[in-house]
Structures are given as structure tokens and as C-alpha cells.
PDB file of C-alpha atoms in Angstrom:
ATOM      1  CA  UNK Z  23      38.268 -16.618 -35.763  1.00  0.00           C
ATOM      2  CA  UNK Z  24      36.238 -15.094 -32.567  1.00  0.00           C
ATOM      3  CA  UNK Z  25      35.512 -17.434 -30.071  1.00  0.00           C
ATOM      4  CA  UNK Z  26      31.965 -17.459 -28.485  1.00  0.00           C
ATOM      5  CA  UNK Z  27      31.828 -17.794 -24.887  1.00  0.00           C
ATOM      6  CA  UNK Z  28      28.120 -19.014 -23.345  1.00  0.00           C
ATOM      7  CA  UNK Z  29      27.845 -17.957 -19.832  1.00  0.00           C
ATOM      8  CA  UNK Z  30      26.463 -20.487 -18.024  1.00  0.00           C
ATOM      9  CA  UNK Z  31      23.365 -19.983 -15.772  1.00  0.00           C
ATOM     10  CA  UNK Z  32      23.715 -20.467 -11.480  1.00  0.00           C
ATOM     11  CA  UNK Z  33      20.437 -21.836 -11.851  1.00  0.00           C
ATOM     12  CA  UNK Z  34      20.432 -24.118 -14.431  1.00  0.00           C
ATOM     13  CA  UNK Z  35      20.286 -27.150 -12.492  1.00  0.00           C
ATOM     14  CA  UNK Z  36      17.401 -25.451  -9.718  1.00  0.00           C
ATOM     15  CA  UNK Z  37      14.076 -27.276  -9.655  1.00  0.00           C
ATOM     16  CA  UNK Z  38      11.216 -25.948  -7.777  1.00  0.00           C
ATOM     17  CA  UNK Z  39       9.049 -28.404  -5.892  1.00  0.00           C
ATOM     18  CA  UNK Z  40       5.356 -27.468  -5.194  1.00  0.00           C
ATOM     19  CA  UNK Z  41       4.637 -27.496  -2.044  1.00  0.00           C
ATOM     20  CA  UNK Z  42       2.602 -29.770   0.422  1.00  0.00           C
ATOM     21  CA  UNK Z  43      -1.140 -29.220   0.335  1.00  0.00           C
ATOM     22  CA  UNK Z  44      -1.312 -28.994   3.923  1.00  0.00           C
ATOM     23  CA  UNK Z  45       1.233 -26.212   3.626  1.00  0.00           C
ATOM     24  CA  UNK Z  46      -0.935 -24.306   1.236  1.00  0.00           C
ATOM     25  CA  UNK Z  47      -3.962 -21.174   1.591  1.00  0.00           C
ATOM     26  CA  UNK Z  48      -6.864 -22.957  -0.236  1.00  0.00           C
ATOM     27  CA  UNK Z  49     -10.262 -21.725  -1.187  1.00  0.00           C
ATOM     28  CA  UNK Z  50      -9.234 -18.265  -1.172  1.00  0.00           C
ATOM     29  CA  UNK Z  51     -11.469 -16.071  -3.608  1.00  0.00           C
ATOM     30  CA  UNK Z  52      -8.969 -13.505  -4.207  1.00  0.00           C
ATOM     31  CA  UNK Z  53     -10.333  -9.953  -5.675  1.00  0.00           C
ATOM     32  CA  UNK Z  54     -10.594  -9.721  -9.405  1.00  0.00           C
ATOM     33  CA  UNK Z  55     -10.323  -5.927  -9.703  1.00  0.00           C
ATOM     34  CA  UNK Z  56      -7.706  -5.256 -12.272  1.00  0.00           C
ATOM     35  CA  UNK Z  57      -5.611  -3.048 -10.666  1.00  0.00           C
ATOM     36  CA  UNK Z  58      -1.848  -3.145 -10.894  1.00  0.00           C
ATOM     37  CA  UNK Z  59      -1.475  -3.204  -7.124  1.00  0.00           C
ATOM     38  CA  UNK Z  60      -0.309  -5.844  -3.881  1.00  0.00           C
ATOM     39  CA  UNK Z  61      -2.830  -7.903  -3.653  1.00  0.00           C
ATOM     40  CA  UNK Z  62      -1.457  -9.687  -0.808  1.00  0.00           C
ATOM     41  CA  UNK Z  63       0.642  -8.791   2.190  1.00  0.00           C
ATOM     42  CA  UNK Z  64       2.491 -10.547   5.058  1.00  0.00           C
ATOM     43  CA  UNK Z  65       4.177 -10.130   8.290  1.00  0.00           C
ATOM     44  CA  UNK Z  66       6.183 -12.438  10.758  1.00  0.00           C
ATOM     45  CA  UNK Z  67       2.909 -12.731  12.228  1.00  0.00           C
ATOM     46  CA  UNK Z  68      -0.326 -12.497   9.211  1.00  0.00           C
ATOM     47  CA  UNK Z  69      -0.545 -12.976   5.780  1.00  0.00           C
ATOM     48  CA  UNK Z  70      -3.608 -10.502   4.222  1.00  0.00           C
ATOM     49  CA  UNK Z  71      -5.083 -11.094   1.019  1.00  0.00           C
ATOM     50  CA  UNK Z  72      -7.966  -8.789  -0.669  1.00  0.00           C
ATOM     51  CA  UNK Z  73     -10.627 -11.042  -1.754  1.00  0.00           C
ATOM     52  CA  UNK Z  74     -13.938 -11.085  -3.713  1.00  0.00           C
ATOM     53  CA  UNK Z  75     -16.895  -9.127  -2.194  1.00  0.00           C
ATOM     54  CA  UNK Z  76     -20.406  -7.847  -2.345  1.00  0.00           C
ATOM     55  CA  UNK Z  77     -21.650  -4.869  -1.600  1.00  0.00           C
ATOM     56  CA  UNK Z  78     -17.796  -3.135  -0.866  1.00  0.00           C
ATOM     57  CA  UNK Z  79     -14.430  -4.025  -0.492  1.00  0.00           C
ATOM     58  CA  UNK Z  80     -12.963  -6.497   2.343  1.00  0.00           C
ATOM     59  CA  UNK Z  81      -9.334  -8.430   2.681  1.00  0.00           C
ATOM     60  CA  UNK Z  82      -8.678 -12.029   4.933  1.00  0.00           C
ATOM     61  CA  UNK Z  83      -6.114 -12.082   7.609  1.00  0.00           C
ATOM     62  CA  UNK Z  84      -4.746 -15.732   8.369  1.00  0.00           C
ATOM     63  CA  UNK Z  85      -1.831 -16.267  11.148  1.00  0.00           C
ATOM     64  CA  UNK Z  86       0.846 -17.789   9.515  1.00  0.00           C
ATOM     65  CA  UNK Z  87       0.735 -21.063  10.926  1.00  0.00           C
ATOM     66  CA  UNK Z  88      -2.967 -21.577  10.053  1.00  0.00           C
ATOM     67  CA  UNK Z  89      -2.578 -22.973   6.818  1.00  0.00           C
ATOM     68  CA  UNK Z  90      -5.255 -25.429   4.885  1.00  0.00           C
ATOM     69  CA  UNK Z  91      -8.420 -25.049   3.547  1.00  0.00           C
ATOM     70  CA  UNK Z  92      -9.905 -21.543   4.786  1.00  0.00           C
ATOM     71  CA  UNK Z  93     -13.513 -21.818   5.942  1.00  0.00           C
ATOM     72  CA  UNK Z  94     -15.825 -20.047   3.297  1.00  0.00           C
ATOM     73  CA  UNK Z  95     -17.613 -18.367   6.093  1.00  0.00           C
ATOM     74  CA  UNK Z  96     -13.960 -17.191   8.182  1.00  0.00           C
ATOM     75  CA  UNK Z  97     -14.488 -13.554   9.056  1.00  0.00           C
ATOM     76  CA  UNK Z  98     -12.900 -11.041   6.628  1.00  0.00           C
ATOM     77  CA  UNK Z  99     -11.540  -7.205   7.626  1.00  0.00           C
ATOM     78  CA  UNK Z 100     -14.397  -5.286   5.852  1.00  0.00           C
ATOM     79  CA  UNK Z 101     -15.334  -1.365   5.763  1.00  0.00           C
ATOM     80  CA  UNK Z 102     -15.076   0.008   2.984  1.00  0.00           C
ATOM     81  CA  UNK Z 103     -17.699   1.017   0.343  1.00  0.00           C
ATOM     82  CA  UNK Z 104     -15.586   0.010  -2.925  1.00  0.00           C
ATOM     83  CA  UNK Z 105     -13.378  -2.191  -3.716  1.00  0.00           C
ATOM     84  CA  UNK Z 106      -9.917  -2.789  -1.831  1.00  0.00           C
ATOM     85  CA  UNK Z 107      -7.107  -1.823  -4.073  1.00  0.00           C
ATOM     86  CA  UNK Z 108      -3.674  -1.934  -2.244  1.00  0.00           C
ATOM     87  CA  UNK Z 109      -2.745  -3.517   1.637  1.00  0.00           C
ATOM     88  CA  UNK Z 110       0.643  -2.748   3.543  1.00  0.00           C
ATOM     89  CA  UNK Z 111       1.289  -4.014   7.067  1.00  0.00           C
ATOM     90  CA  UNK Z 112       2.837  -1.555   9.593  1.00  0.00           C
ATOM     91  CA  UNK Z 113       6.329  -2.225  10.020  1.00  0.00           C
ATOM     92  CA  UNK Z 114       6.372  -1.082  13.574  1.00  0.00           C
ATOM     93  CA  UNK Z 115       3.175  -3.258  14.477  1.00  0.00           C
ATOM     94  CA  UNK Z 116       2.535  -6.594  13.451  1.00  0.00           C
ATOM     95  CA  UNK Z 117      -1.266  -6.260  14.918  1.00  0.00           C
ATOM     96  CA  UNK Z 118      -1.747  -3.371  12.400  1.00  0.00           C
ATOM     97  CA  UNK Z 119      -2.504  -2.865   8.684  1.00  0.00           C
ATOM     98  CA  UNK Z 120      -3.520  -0.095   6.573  1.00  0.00           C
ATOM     99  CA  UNK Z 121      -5.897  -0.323   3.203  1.00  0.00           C
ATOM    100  CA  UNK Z 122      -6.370   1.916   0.107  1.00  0.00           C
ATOM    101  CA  UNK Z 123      -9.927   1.818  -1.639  1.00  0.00           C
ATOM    102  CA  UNK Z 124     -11.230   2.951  -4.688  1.00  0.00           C
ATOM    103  CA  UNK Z 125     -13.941   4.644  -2.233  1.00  0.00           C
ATOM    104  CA  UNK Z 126     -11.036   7.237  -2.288  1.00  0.00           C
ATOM    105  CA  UNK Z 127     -10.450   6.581   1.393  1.00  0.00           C
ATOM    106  CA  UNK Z 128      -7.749   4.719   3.721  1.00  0.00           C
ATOM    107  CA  UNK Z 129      -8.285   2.541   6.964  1.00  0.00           C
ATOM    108  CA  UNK Z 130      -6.193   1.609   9.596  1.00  0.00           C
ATOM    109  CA  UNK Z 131      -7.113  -1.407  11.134  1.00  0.00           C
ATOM    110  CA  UNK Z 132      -6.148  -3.193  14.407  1.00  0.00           C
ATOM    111  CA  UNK Z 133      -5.801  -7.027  14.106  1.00  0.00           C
ATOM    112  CA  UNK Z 134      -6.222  -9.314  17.277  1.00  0.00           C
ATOM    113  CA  UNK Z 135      -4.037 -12.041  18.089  1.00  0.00           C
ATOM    114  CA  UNK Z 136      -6.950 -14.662  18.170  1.00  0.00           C
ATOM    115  CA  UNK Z 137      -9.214 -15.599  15.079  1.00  0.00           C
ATOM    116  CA  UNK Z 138     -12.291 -13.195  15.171  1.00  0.00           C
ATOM    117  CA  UNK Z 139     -15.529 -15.057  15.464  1.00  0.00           C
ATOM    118  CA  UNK Z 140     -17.245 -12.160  13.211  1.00  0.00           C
ATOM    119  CA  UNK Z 141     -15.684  -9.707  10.546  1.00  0.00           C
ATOM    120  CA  UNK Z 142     -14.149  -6.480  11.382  1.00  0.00           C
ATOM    121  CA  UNK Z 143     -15.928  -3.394  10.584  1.00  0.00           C
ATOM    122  CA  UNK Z 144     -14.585  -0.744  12.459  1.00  0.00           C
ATOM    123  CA  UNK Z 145     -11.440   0.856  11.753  1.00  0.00           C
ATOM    124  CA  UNK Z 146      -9.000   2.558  14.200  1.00  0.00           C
ATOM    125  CA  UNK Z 147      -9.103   5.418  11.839  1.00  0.00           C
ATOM    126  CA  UNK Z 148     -10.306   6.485   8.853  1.00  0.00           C
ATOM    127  CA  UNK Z 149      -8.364   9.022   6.439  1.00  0.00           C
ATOM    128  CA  UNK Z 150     -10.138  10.966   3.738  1.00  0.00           C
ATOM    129  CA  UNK Z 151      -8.469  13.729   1.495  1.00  0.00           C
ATOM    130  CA  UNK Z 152      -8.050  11.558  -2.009  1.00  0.00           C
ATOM    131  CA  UNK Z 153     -10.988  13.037  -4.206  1.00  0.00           C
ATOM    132  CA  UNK Z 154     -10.362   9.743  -6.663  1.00  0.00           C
ATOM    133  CA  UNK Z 155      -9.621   6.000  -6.410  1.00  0.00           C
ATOM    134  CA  UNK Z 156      -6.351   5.409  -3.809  1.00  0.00           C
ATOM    135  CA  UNK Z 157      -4.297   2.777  -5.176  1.00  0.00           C
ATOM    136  CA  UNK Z 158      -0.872   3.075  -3.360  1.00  0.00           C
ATOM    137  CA  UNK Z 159      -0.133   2.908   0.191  1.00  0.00           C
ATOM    138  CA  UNK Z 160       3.361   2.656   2.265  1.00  0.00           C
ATOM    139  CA  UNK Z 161       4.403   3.142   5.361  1.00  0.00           C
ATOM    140  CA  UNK Z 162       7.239   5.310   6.878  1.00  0.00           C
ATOM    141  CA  UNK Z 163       9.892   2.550   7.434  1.00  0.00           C
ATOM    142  CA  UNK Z 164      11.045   4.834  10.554  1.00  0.00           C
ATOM    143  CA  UNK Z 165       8.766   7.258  11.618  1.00  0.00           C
ATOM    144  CA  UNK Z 166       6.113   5.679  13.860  1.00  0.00           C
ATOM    145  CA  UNK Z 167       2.220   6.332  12.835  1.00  0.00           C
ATOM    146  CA  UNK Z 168       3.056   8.295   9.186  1.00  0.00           C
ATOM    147  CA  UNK Z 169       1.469   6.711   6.593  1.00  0.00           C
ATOM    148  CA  UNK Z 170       1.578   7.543   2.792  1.00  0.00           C
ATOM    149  CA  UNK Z 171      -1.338   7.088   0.098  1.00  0.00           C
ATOM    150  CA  UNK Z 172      -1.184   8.118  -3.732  1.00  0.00           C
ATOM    151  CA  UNK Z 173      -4.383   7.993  -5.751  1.00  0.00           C
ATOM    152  CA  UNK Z 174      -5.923   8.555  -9.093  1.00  0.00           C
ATOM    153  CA  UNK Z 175      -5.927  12.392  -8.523  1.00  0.00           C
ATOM    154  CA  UNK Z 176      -2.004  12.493  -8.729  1.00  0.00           C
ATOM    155  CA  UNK Z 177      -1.353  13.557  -4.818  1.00  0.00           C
ATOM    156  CA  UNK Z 178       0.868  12.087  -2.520  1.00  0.00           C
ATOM    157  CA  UNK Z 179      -0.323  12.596   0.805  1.00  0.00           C
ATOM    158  CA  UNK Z 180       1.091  11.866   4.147  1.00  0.00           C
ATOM    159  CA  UNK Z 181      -0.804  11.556   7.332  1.00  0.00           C
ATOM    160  CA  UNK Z 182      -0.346  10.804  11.166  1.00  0.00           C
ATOM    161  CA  UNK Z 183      -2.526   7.999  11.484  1.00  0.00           C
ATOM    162  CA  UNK Z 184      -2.742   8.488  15.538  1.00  0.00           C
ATOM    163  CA  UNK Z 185      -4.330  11.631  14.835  1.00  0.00           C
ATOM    164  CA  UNK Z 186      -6.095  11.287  11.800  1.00  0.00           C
ATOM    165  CA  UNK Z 187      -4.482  14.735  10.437  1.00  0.00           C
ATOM    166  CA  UNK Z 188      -3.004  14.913   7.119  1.00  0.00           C
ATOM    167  CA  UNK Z 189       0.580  16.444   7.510  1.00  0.00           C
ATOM    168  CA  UNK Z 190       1.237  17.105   4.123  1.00  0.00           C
ATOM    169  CA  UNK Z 191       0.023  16.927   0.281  1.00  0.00           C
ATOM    170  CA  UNK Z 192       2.072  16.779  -2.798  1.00  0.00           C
ATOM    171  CA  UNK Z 193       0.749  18.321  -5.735  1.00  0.00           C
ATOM    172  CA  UNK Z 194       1.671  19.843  -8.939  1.00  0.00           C
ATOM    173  CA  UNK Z 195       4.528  17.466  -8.903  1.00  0.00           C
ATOM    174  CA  UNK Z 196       3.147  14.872 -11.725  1.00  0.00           C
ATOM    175  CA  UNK Z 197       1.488  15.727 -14.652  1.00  0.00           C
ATOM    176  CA  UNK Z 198      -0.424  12.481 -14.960  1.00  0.00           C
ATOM    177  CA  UNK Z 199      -1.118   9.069 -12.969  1.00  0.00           C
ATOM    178  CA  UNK Z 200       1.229   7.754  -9.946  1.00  0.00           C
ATOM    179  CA  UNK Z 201       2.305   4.371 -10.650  1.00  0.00           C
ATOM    180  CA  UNK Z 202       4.051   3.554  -7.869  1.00  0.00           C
ATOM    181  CA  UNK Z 203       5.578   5.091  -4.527  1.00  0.00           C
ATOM    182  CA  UNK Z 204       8.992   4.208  -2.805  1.00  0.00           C
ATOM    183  CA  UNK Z 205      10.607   5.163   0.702  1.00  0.00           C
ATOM    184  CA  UNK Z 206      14.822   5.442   0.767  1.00  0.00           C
ATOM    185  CA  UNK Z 207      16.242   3.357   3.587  1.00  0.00           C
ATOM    186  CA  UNK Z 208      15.764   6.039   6.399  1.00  0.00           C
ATOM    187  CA  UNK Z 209      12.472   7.702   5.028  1.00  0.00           C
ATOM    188  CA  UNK Z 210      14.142  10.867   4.167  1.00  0.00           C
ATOM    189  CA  UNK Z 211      13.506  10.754   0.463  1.00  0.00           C
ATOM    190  CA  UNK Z 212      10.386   9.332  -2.230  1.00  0.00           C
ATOM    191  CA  UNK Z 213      10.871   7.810  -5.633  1.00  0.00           C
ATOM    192  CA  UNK Z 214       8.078   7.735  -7.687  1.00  0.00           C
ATOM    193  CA  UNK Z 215       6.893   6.420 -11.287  1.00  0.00           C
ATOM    194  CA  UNK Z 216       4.380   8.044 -13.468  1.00  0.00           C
ATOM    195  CA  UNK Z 217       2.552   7.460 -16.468  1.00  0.00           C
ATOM    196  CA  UNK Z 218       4.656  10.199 -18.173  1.00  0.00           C
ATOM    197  CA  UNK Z 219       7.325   8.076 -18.349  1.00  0.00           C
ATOM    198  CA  UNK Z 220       9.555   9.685 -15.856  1.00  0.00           C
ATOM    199  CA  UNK Z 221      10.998   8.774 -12.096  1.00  0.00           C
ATOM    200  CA  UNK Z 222      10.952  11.581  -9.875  1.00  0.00           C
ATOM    201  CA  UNK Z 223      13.225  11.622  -6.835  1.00  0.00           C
ATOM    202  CA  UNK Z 224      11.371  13.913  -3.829  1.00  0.00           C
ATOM    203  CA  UNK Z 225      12.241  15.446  -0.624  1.00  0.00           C
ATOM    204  CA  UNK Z 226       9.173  15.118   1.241  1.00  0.00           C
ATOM    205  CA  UNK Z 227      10.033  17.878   4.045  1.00  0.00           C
ATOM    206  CA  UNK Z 228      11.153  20.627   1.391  1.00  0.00           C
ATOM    207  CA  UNK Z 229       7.946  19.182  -0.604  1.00  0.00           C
ATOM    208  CA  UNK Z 230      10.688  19.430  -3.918  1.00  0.00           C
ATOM    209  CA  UNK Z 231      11.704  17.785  -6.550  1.00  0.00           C
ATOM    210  CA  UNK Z 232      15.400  17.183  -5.800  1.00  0.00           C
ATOM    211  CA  UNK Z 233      15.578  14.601  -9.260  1.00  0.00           C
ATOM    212  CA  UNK Z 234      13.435  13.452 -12.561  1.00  0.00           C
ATOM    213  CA  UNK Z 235      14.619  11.601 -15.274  1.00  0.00           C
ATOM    214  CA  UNK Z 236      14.771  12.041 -18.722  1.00  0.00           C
ATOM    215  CA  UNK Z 237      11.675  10.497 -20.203  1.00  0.00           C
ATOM    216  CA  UNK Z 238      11.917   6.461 -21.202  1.00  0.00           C
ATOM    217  CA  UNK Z 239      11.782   4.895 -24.270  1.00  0.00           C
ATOM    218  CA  UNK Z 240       8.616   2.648 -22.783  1.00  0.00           C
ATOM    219  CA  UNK Z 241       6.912   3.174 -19.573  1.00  0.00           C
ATOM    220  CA  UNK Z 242       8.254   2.680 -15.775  1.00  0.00           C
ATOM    221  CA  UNK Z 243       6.739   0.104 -13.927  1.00  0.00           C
ATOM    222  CA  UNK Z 244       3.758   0.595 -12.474  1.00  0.00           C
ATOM    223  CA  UNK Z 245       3.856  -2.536  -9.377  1.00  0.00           C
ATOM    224  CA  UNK Z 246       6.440  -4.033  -8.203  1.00  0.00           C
ATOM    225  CA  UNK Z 247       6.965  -6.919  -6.099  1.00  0.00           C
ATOM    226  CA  UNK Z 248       9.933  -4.826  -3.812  1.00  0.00           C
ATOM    227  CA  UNK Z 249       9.980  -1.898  -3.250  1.00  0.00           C
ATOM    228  CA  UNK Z 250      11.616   0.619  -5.399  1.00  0.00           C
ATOM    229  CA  UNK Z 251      15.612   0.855  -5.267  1.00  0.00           C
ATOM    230  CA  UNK Z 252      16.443   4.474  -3.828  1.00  0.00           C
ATOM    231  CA  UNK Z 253      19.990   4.889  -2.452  1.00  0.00           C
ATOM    232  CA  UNK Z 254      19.921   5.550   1.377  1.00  0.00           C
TER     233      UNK Z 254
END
């Protein structure tokens, strides 16, 4: 007679406890555009968050510590013509953040240390070369100033955001909409998945395809909530 063994769950006994109200964001009217994308992002210093707004798109940067009821009127980071679709704070610069738009366009924007008294319109740069909606940004997790975006038009581009001037563009390399976008450990290699089912490994210096899978049974992923595992 075969025995049945149950493996017993580490969590079984693990209770989560909400948290204190004083401890929480509250009154934050966070975006309703359906794409699958971050809509939040934080660093030891800020915690962003696209939110609802007319007439374009806009985010909210709170420190940290600030938590509580936000103030309907507290300035937002707002510049672009569409809506916001993806946020990703510069590793190397806790006072800087990058945003994707479906205006086809990416800011970089410089964040002050002190709560701005009016929103922030002007970015420190502004990168156009997406001819559809950008959904995906990431940045280099080595390389200082190199940014990457992927949009709607099924390019990866990568650009020196100190400069302004795109370094490279990835094309012809998927046959139908990026879902997501992935950096290796040193920044040396991109995983990506696409709507054709498949997860392409790329060197972005040789601009190749150095791996692709065998198409899935269902689709990859399109968001995550980390990033993508690549192998250093």
C-alpha cells in the first residue's frame, strides 16, 4: 500500500498584520490606465507613484518618512502630454527618476531633497525616438547615465541620458509586442518577453541574439514585480 506524504508548508502558521494607519500613503489617486506596468517605485530615499490626471500624465514623490494622509493639492512631477505608463528610479542617484509615456517619449527628472511648494514641469532631459506608446523603462545597473526604454513599436533603445543621444536601437529582433525588459547582474546581457511567446536572451553591444526559446505552451509574463532572472 503507497504511503502519501503531505509536505507541510513553512508558512502555515504566518499571519500578516495590517499595518498602522499612521504608517500608511492615504488619499493617493493612483492612475487607472490599464497597462501591465510598475505603477509604483521606491528608493532608500522616495517612494513614486503614477496617479490620476487631467490634461497629461504626472506621478507623486513622497520621502519615505512622510507617511499619512497626502494633501490633495501636494505637488506632483508632471510633463508629459499622455498618460504615465512605467517609473524606475536611478540606481546610481537617489535624487533621480526616469518616466515612460504613452506620448511615446521618456523624462528624466531631478528630485530635490525638500518637498516642492509647486509641481515639477521641467525635465533634465527629454528623450524622443519611440514612434508608439513607451511602456518599459530600466536602468543600466552599472553603467552610469544609460537608460533603456521599450515601446509599442517593438524597439529597444538605449540612450545616454547626460547627453540626450540615443546610443543604440534594437530592431528586427521581435516580431510582435515587448512585454517586459531585464538587465543580467553586470549589464552585459538583456532578457526579454514577447507576445510571441518566446524569451530572447541579447547581447546589447553585438546588437544579437545570443538565445530564444522554444515557443510556450501559454504566454510569458508580461510585468513582473522583480526583475527578470538572467544568470550573471
Amino acid at each position: 500500500m503507497s504511503r502519501r506524504v503531505v509536505r507541510q508548508s513553512k508558512f502555515r502558521h504566518v499571519f500578516g498584520q495590517p499595518v498602522k494607519a499612521d504608517q500608511m500613503y492615504e488619499d493617493i489617486r493612483v492612475s487607472k490606465v490599464t497597462c501591465d506596468s510598475s505603477f509604483c517605485a521606491v528608493n532608500p530615499k522616495f517612494v513614486a507613484i503614477i496617479v490620476e490626471s487631467g490634461g497629461g500624465g504626472a506621478f507623486i514623490v513622497l520621502p519615505l518618512a512622510k507617511t499619512g494622509r497626502v494633501d490633495k493639492n501636494h505637488p506632483l512631477v508632471t510633463g508629459h502630454t499622455a498618460p504615465v505608463l512605467d517609473i524606475d528610479w536611478c540606481p546610481h542617484n537617489d535624487n533621480v527618476i526616469a518616466s515612460a509615456s504613452e506620448d511615446t517619449t521618456v523624462m528624466v527628472w531631478q528630485i530635490p531633497d525638500y518637498v516642492p511648494v509647486r509641481n515639477i514641469t521641467e525635465p533634465v532631459v527629454t528623450l524622443e525616438g519611440h514612434s508608439k506608446r513607451v511602456g518599459i523603462i530600466s536602468w543600466h545597473p552599472t553603467a552610469r547615465n544609460i537608460l533603456l526604454s521599450a515601446g509599442c513599436d517593438n524597439l529597444v533603445i538605449l540612450w545616454n541620458v547626460g547627453t540626450g543621444e540615443m546610443l543604440l536601437v534594437l530592431e528586427d529582433m521581435h516580431t510582435d509586442l515587448i512585454y517586459n525588459v531585464g538587465w543580467n547582474r553586470n549589464g552585459s546581457l538583456l532578457v526579454t518577453t514577447c507576445k510571441d511567446k518566446k524569451v530572447r536572451i541579447i547581447d546589447p553591444r553585438k546588437q544579437q541574439v545570443v538565445a530564444v526559446s522554444a515557443p510556450a505552451v501559454s504566454p510569458p509574463p508580461s510585468r513582473c514585480g522583480s526583475p527578470l532572472p538572467l544568470p550573471a
